[in-house]
Amino acid sequence: MCTACEELVDPKQIQLEEIINKHKHQNGPLIPVLQGAQEVYGYLPAHVLKHISKALRIPLARIYGVVTFYAQFRLTPVGRNLINICLGTACHVRGGAKIVETLEKELKISDGGTTEDRRFTLEVVACIGACGLAPVISINNEVHGRLVPESIAGILAKYE
Amino acid sequence: MAENQRILVCAGTGCASSGALPIIDILKEEIKRQGLEETVSVVGTGCQGFCEKGPTLVIEPQHILYTRVTKEDVEEIVSQELIKGERVERLLLIDQTTQKPVSLMSDINFFSKQHRIVLHNCGVIDPQKITDYTERDGYKGIQKALKEMSPEEVMEEVKKSGLRGRGGAGFPTGLKWGFCRQTPSDKKYIICNADEGDPGAFMDRSVLEGDPHSVIEGMLIGAYAIGADEGYVYCRAEYPLAIKHLEIAIKQAEEAGYLGDNILGSSFNFRLNVFAGAGAFVCGEETALMASIEGKRGMPRVRPPFPAVSGLWGKPTNINNVETWSNIPHILRNGAEWYTQFGTEKSKGTKIFALTGKVNNTGLVEVPMGTTLREIIFDIGDGIQGGKKFKAVQIGGPSGGCLPEDMLDLAVDYDTLTQAGAMVGSGGLVIMDETTCMVDIARYFLNFSKKESCGKCTPCREGTTRMYEILDRITKGEGKEEDLDTLENLAYTIKETSLCGLGQFAPSPILATLKYFRHEYEAHIHDHKCPAHNCTALLSYTIDTEKCKMCSLCAKNCPANCISGDKKTNTPYVIDEDKCIKCGTCMDKCKFGAISRA
Ligand SMILES: Cc1cc2nc3c(=O)[nH]c(=O)nc-3n(C[C@H](O)[C@H](O)[C@H](O)COP(=O)(O)O)c2cc1C
Ligand code: SF4
Ligand code: SF4
Ligand code: SF4
Ligand code: FES
Ligand code: FES
């Protein structure tokens, strides 16, 4: 087989194919496939949704309905590091709003935004289950707790 | 030291974030280096329930608790505690009442006043090892069920135990199983609801992370009683560690013959799948959850038909909460009679509460039903942080209510709390002190419900938004005389006409705060004051010229440039109220306490 062509195939495309094949035959494959695809691409680009629609034989409109219903799915790319700021009840009463304020000021973006250098994306969430350490944020699923506004700069510096 | 010791290092989500993971490896190395590996073993456990004081570490068999351990402390713990048997005092918990360090868990109210049934393995075993579970009687419940009991007998046992659903509504579990069992069908499903959407509750996360096999065993027993051969655990995507531990546990259970075909040599078959949610609170509602597994938008539908008749893919389905499932193995192992000794007449057993907010000891607390709020908050929780005054406790999340000081002696069970205008719900207890504004809390919850409303029915979709807008106006000092009546009217209408629990209970935080803290609403509306000094728009900052030393620090730091004064000309420092954005910087900066907030 000609090896030159193989390099032309997008490795992400191969991973997507694998995800689709893994779930295709199970009941209700759509959400696991979308989750897998988002893991590969970082978000759900239009061409990926079209491809999933064909592969799973689910109308694109229905897929779009599902994607926009769930908070987890993103239609736009995220920065290299995803910051989830918790504003669940425990974090709210322990000053979560001050943490949001500090992060927004520090990064000059607001909820849902991405910095110009694509280093950070900011998302406000309700509870990541580390309420005992409120207020908390998580960056790329790494939890940072017992925060005060002063600790933010140091934490951000750890993420490139 | 001759005695064998086990060191339990918490590796749950909370402690991992406080730096627990490197401690485990360093500890193992240090133990080897100091020649103790024959007698001392190190176990990475799930959540020990005391996350705020994490990373926590427990030394068995004495049950010595170390808190806020860092990797730099490891050497000292080994040479002082393990070799010499002397405490490392600076790492011990300080009792807030006596201000003295305490080392034994039996002397710490947070632990000694709990009664851990569901949490009995959490923080004690390595959740990634099935043998740790079986050594502590794990899978004995399903063995007993399969070998000695018919499905009907299992169901009777659960009915007799009086167990009620821990997911919120408190529906009797045995009764629910019976409905599903009675429906004739070639295929039935059972589901574990691990969507844990209530912001401020994390017991389901901890059980799945710290003792996943107990949930699997509970589901096995349920499946046997109901006649189901397939199950799902619907876990929210925000809990990656819980999903990981559950997947490991399922694999081990399959290998050990507890899952699959002909379980333990019987004719009983059961397969278990994990489904990761995609971030929608409403998917905790059972019909929405099933729509989500089917790959649809997670919108609730009208019941009947109830899931027991037509559930997942139209098949009879039984759904229970994580904590409910996790109670089952204990009931089977020890018998219903044993179980009924805990709790009150109509609420049996224990309940796990997530104690958070302005309380000294935050964490997971498992107590018999019927324990009073005062015991939970002041004995186990050790009172309010920073010596402040207790104001309210919020119970049951966005569907629950806030209760004031004079309700603290209420015994916590399903019926008492509902009567008082709150609910057990998931078991989130958020403690609020004098600095928490109750109008703001109502606004907070309505904002949550408004965002999470799926939009299917109008009262909930439009109503939560309208109620939020009114509350938002009130916190900004723009409240109107008629607002409270409008809120009450809206609340009752929405309660009665919404399709699912989200809408039906969304007004609860408003109704409860109006009932117990009406004066705070009135202060906002009539006097334009926030008694808790929390609502920014209603604050005013003033400089006390008597105390002011004219250092100019406040003026230099004011982002709005609205403080003026001059030492040279002896012009007193004053704040221009019209320009002030109430950021509070000046008050934080003043070293002489000359600036006050009202
Ligand atoms: C909006 C909404 C959210 C819910 N969220 C959860 C949840 O996160 N976890 C849960 O176990 N039950 C939740 N429930 C309750 C479930 O619908 C269901 O009653 C419960 O899982 C039944 O289990 P149980 O009988 O063991 O309590 C929710 C209900 C509603 C209306
Ligand atoms: S009450 Fe709210 S969440 Fe429930 S179905 Fe209606 S709109 Fe959706
Ligand atoms: S509260 Fe903020 S804006 Fe107002 S006077 Fe003080 S520093 Fe300036
Ligand atoms: S910081 Fe305090 S002491 Fe200094 S000028 Fe301002 S009010 Fe006066
Ligand atoms: S409320 Fe913030 S982690 Fe739970
Ligand atoms: S995660 Fe360690 S005590 Fe909860």
mmCIF file of N, CA and C in Angstrom, chain A residues 98, chain B residues 532-534 539-542 582-584 587-588 595-598:
data_model
loop_
_atom_site.group_PDB
_atom_site.id
_atom_site.type_symbol
_atom_site.label_atom_id
_atom_site.label_comp_id
_atom_site.label_asym_id
_atom_site.label_seq_id
_atom_site.Cartn_x
_atom_site.Cartn_y
_atom_site.Cartn_z
ATOM 1 N N LYS A 98 -16.596 36.890 43.582
ATOM 2 C CA LYS A 98 -15.328 37.643 43.595
ATOM 3 C C LYS A 98 -14.285 36.946 42.720
ATOM 4 N N ALA B 532 -27.913 42.692 55.268
ATOM 5 C CA ALA B 532 -26.707 41.868 55.342
ATOM 6 C C ALA B 532 -25.502 42.569 54.719
ATOM 7 N N HIS B 533 -25.702 43.786 54.230
ATOM 8 C CA HIS B 533 -24.640 44.530 53.535
ATOM 9 C C HIS B 533 -24.065 43.716 52.401
ATOM 10 N N ASN B 534 -24.926 43.078 51.660
ATOM 11 C CA ASN B 534 -24.445 42.224 50.584
ATOM 12 C C ASN B 534 -24.758 42.787 49.210
ATOM 13 N N LEU B 539 -25.406 49.654 48.976
ATOM 14 C CA LEU B 539 -24.413 49.987 49.994
ATOM 15 C C LEU B 539 -24.054 51.463 49.911
ATOM 16 N N SER B 540 -23.598 52.014 51.021
ATOM 17 C CA SER B 540 -22.964 53.322 50.920
ATOM 18 C C SER B 540 -21.726 53.332 51.816
ATOM 19 N N TYR B 541 -20.681 53.920 51.282
ATOM 20 C CA TYR B 541 -19.409 53.985 52.012
ATOM 21 C C TYR B 541 -19.199 55.407 52.502
ATOM 22 N N THR B 542 -18.757 55.506 53.767
ATOM 23 C CA THR B 542 -18.465 56.845 54.287
ATOM 24 C C THR B 542 -17.153 56.836 55.064
ATOM 25 N N LYS B 582 -19.131 51.351 44.564
ATOM 26 C CA LYS B 582 -19.308 50.442 45.715
ATOM 27 C C LYS B 582 -18.435 49.191 45.610
ATOM 28 N N CYS B 583 -17.198 49.393 45.216
ATOM 29 C CA CYS B 583 -16.344 48.224 45.043
ATOM 30 C C CYS B 583 -15.724 47.778 46.364
ATOM 31 N N GLY B 584 -15.698 48.655 47.337
ATOM 32 C CA GLY B 584 -15.171 48.262 48.652
ATOM 33 C C GLY B 584 -13.658 48.323 48.776
ATOM 34 N N MET B 587 -12.299 50.563 51.614
ATOM 35 C CA MET B 587 -12.455 50.017 52.957
ATOM 36 C C MET B 587 -11.387 48.954 53.230
ATOM 37 N N ASP B 588 -11.103 48.133 52.220
ATOM 38 C CA ASP B 588 -10.058 47.120 52.388
ATOM 39 C C ASP B 588 -8.690 47.757 52.592
ATOM 40 N N ILE B 595 -13.117 53.828 57.272
ATOM 41 C CA ILE B 595 -14.196 53.764 56.276
ATOM 42 C C ILE B 595 -15.217 52.707 56.681
ATOM 43 N N SER B 596 -16.464 53.065 56.630
ATOM 44 C CA SER B 596 -17.486 52.095 57.020
ATOM 45 C C SER B 596 -18.509 51.921 55.914
ATOM 46 N N ARG B 597 -19.192 50.779 55.996
ATOM 47 C CA ARG B 597 -20.171 50.415 54.978
ATOM 48 C C ARG B 597 -21.532 50.335 55.655
ATOM 49 N N ALA B 598 -22.545 50.838 54.998
ATOM 50 C CA ALA B 598 -23.882 50.706 55.572
ATOM 51 C C ALA B 598 -24.879 50.337 54.490
#
